[in-house]
PDB file of C-alpha atoms in Angstrom:
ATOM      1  CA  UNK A 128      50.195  60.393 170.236  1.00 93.00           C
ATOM      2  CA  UNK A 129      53.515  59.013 171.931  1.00 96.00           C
ATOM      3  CA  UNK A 130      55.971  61.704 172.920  1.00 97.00           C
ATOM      4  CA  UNK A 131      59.267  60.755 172.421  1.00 98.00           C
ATOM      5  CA  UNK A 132      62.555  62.562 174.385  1.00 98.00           C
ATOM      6  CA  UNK A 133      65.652  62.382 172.521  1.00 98.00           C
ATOM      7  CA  UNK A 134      68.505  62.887 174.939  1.00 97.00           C
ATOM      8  CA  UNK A 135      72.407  62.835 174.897  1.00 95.00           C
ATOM      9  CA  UNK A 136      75.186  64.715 176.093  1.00 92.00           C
ATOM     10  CA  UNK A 137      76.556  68.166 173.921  1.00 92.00           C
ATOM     11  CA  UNK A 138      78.127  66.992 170.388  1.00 94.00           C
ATOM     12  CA  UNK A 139      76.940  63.429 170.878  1.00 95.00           C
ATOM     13  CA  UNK A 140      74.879  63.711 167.668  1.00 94.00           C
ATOM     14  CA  UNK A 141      71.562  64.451 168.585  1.00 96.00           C
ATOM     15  CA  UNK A 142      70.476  66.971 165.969  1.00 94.00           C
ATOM     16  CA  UNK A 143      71.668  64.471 163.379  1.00 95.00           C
ATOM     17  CA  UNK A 144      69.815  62.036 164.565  1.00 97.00           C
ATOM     18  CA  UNK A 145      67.185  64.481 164.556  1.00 98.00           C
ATOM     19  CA  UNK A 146      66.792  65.177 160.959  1.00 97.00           C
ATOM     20  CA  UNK A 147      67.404  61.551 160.741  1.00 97.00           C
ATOM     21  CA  UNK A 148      63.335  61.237 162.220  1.00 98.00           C
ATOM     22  CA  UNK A 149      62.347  64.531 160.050  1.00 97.00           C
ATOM     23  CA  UNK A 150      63.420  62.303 156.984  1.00 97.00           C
ATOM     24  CA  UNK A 151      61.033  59.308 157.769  1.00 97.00           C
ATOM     25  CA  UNK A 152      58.345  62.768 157.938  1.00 96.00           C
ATOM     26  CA  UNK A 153      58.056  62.440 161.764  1.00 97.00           C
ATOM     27  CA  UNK A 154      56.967  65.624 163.445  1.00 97.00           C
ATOM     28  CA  UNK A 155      60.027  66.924 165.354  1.00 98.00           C
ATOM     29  CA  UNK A 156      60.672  69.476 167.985  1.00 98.00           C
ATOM     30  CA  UNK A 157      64.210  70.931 169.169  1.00 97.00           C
ATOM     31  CA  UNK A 158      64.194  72.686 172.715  1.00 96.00           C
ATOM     32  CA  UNK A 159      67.356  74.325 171.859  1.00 93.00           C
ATOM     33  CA  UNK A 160      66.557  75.828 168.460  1.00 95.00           C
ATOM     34  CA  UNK A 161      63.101  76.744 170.555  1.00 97.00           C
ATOM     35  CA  UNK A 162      65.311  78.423 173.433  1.00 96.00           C
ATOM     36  CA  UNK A 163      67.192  80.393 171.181  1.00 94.00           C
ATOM     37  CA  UNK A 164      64.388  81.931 169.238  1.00 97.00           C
ATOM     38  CA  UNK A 165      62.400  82.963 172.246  1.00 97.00           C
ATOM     39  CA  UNK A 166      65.361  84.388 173.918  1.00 97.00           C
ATOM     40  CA  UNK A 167      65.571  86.904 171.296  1.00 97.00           C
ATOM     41  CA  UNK A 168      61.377  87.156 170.918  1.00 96.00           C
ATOM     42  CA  UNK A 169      59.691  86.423 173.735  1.00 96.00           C
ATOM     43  CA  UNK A 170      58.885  89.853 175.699  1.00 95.00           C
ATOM     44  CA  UNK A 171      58.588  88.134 179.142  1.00 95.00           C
ATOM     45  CA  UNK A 172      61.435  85.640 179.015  1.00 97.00           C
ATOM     46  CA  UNK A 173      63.527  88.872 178.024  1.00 97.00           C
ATOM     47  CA  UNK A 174      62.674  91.015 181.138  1.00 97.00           C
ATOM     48  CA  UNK A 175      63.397  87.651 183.155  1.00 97.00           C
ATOM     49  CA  UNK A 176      67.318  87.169 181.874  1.00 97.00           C
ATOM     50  CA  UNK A 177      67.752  90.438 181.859  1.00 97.00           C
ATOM     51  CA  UNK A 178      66.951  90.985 185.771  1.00 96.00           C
ATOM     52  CA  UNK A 179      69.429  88.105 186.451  1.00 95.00           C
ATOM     53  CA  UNK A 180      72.124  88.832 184.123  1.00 96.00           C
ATOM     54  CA  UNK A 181      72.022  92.759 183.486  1.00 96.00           C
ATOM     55  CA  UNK A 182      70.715  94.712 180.696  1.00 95.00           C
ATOM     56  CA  UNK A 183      73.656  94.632 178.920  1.00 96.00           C
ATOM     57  CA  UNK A 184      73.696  90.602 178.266  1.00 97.00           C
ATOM     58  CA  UNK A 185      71.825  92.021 175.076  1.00 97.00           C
ATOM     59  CA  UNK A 186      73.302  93.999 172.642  1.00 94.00           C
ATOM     60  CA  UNK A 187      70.823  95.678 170.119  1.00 92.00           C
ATOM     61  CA  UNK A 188      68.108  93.650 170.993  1.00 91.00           C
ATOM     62  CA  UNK A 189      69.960  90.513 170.713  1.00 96.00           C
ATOM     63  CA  UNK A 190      71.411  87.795 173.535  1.00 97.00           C
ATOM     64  CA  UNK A 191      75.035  87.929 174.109  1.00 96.00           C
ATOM     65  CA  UNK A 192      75.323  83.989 173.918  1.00 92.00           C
ATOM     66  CA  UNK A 193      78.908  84.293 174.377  1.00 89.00           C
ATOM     67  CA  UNK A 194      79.046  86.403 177.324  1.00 94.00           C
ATOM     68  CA  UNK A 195      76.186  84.749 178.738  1.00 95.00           C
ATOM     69  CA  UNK A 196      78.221  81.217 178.341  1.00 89.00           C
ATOM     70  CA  UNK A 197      81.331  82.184 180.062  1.00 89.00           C
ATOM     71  CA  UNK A 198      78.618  83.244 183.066  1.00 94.00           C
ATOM     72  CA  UNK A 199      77.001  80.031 183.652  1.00 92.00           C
ATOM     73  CA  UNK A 200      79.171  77.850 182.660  1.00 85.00           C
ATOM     74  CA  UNK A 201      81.452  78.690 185.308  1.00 88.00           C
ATOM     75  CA  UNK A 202      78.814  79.297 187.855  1.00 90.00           C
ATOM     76  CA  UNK A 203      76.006  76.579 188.722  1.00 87.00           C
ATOM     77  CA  UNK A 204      74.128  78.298 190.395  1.00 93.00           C
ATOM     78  CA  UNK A 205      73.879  81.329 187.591  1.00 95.00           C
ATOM     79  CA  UNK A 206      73.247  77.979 185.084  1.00 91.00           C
ATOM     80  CA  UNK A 207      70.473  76.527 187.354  1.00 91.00           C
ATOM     81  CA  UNK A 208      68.582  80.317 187.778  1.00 95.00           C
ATOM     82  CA  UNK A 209      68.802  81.058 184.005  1.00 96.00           C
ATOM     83  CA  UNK A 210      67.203  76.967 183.189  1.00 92.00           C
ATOM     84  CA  UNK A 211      64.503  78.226 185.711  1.00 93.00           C
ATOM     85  CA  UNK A 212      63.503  80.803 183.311  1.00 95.00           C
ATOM     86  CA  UNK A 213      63.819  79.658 180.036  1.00 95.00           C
ATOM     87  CA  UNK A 214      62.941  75.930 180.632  1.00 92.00           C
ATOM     88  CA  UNK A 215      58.847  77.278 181.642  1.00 93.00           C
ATOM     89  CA  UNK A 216      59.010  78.808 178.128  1.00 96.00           C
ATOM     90  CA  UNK A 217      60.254  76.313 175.965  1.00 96.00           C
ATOM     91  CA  UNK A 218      57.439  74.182 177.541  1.00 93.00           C
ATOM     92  CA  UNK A 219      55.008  76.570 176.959  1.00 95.00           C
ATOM     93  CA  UNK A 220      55.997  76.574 173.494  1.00 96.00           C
ATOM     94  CA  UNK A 221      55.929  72.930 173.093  1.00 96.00           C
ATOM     95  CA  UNK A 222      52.533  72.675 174.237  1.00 95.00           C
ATOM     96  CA  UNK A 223      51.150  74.788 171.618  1.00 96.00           C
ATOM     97  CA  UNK A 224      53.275  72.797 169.051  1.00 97.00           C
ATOM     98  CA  UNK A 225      51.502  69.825 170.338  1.00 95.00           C
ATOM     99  CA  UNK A 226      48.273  70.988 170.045  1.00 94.00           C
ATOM    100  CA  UNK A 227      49.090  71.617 165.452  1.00 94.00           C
ATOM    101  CA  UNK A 228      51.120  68.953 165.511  1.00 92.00           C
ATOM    102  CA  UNK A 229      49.890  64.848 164.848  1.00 88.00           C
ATOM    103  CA  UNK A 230      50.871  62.046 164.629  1.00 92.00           C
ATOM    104  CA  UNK A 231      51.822  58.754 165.603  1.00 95.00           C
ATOM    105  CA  UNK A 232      54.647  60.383 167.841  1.00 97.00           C
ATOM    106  CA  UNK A 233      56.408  63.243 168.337  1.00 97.00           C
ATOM    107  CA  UNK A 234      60.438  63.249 168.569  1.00 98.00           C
ATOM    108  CA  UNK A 235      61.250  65.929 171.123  1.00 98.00           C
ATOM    109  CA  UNK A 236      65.122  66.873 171.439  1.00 97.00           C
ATOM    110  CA  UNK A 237      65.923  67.932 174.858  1.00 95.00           C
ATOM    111  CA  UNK A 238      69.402  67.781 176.197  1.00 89.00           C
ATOM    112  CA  UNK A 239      68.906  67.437 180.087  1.00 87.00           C
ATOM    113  CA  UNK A 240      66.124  65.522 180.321  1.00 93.00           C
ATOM    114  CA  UNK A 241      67.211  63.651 183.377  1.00 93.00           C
ATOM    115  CA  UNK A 242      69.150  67.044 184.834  1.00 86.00           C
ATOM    116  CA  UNK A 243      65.992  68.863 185.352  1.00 86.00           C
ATOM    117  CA  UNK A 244      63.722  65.674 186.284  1.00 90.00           C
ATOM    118  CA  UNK A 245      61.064  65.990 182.902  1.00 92.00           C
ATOM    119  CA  UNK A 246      61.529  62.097 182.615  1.00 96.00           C
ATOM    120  CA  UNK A 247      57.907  61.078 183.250  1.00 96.00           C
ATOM    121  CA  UNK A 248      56.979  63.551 180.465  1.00 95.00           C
ATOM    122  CA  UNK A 249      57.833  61.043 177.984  1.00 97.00           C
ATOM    123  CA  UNK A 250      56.210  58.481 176.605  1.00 98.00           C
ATOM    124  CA  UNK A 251      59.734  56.788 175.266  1.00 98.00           C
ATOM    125  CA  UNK A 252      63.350  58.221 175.835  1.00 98.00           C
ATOM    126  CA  UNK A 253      65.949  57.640 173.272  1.00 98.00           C
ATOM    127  CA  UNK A 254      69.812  58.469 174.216  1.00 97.00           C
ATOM    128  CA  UNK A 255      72.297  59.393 171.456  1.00 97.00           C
ATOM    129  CA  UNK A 256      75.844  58.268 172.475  1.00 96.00           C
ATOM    130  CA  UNK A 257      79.615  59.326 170.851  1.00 94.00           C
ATOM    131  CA  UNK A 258      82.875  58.794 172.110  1.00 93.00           C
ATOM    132  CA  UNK A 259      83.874  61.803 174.317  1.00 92.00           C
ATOM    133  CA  UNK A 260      86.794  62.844 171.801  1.00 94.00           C
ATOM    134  CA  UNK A 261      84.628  62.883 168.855  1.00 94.00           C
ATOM    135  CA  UNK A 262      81.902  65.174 171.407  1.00 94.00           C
ATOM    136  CA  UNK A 263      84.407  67.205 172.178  1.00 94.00           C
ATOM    137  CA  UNK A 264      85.853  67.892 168.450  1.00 95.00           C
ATOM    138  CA  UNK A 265      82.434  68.114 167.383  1.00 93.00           C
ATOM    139  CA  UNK A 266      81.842  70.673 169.534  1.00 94.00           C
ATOM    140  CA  UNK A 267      84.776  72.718 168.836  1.00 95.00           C
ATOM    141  CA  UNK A 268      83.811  73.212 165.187  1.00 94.00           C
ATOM    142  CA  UNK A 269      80.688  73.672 165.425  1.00 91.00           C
ATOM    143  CA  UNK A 270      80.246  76.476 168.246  1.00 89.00           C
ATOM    144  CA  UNK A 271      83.677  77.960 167.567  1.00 89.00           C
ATOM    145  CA  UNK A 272      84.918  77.462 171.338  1.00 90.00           C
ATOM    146  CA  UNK A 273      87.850  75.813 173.415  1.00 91.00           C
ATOM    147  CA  UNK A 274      88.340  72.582 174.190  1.00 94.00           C
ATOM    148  CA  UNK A 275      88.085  73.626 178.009  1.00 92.00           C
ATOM    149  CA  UNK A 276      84.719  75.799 177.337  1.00 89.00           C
ATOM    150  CA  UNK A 277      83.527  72.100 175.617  1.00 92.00           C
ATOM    151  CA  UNK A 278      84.532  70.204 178.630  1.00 92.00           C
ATOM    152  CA  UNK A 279      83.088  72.644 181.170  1.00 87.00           C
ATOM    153  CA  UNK A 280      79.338  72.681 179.183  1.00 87.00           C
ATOM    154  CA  UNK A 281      80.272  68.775 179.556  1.00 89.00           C
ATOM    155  CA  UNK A 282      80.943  68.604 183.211  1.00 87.00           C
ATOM    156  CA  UNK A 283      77.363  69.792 183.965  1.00 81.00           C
ATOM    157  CA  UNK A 284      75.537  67.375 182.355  1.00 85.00           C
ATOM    158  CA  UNK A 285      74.927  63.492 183.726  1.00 88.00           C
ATOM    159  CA  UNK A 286      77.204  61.073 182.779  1.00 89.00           C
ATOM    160  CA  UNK A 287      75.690  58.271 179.754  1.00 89.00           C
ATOM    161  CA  UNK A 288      76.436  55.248 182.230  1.00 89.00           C
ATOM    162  CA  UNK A 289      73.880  56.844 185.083  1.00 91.00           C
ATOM    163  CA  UNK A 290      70.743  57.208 182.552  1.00 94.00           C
ATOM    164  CA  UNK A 291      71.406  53.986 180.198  1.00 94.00           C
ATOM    165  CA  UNK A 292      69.019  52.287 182.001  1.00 95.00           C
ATOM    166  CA  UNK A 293      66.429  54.710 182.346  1.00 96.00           C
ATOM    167  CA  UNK A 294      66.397  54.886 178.590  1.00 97.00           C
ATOM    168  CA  UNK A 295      64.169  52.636 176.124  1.00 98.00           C
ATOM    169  CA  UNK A 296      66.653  53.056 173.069  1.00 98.00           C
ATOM    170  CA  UNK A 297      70.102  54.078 172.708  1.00 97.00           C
ATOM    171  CA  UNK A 298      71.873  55.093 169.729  1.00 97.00           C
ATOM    172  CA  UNK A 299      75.463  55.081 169.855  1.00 94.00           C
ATOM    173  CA  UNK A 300      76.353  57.815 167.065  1.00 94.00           C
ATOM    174  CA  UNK A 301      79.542  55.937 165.379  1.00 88.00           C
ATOM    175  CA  UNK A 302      78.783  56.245 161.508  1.00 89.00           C
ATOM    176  CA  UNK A 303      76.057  57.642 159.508  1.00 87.00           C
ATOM    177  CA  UNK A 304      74.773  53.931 158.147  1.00 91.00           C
ATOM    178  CA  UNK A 305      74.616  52.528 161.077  1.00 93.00           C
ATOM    179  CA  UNK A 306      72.428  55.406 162.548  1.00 93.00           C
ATOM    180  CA  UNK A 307      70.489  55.778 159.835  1.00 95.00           C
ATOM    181  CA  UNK A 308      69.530  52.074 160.218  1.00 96.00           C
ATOM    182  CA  UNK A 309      68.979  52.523 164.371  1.00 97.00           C
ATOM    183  CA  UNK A 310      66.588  55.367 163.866  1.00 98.00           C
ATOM    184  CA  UNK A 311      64.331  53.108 160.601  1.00 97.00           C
ATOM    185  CA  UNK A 312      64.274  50.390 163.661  1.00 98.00           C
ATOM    186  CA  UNK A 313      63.055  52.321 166.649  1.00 98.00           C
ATOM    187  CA  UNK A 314      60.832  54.150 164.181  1.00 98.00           C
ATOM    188  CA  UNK A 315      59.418  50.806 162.807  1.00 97.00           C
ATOM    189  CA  UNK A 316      58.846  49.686 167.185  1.00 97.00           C
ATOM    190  CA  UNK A 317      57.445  53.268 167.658  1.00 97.00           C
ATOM    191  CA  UNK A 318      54.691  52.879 165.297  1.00 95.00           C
ATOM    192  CA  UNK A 319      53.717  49.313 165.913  1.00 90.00           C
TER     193      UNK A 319
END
């Protein structure tokens, strides 16, 4: 079974296209949905944040995600000690959904791919593109945060134009039809 990284920058679509994979009844696995469950459930990833970042990043039981945003993204080094925790448990997780999950692939949505080196892990790499205006709107909606908090998450990730090339597909997220048709296509090469 092929696993497949799905990669792009924050807002750029990649959920979307996602659910786009689910449709055609591909297995599919978000790293961020996974993050943010086992941040709130996993006994041993709790301990870990909350050595780092204080006891009181949770409240009732529950991770401050906004107070825990204006931390790292304005610190890299905060950002790159918090990844080191949570990224061993989000692969731990998607080993076991590996081993229940089959299949001719497996779409795996991962947003820094490339930052944290996991390349190799993939069998195929597809990158989700969108203008950085529409990102950045996107973004804004959806999370209920500035345009600067947007463009700071933004300014730690890689820039599109130094991965294109390491990447066997790329979906440039402009209009629904047109993705919809992208994702039938690489699904159709994927299981040839």
């Amino acid at each position: 079974m092929k696993i497949v990284g799905l990669t792009g920058g924050i807002g750029s679509g990649k959920s979307t296209v996602l659910k786009q994979f689910e449709d055609l009844g591909i297995n599919t696995y978000s790293a961020d949905k996974a993050a943010k469950k086992l941040i709130n459930s996993d006994e041993d990833l709790i301990e870990s944040i909350k050595s780092l970042f204080g006891d009181n990043i949770y409240d009732n039981n529950i991770l401050d995600t906004i107070k825990l945003s204006k931390i790292v993204f304005q610190d890299s080094h905060k950002l790159e000690s918090l990844n080191s925790i949570v990224h061993p448990a989000v692969a731990k997780d998607f080993k076991s959904f590996i081993k229940t999950n089959h299949g001719d692939y497996i779409v795996k949505e991962v947003a820094i791919i490339f930052e944290t080196n996991t390349e190799d892990n993939y069998d195929k790499i597809i990158l989700v593109r969108a203008p950085i205006e529409d990102r950045i709107k996107r973004v804004v909606l959806r999370d209920n945060i500035t345009k600067d908090d947007v463009i700071r998450r933004v300014n730690n990730q890689i820039d599109d134009s130094t991965i294109i090339d390491k990447c066997d597909y790329i979906i440039d997220n402009n209009n629904l039809i047109e993705l919809k048709e992208k994702v039938i296509n690489i699904h159709k090469d994927l299981i040839s």
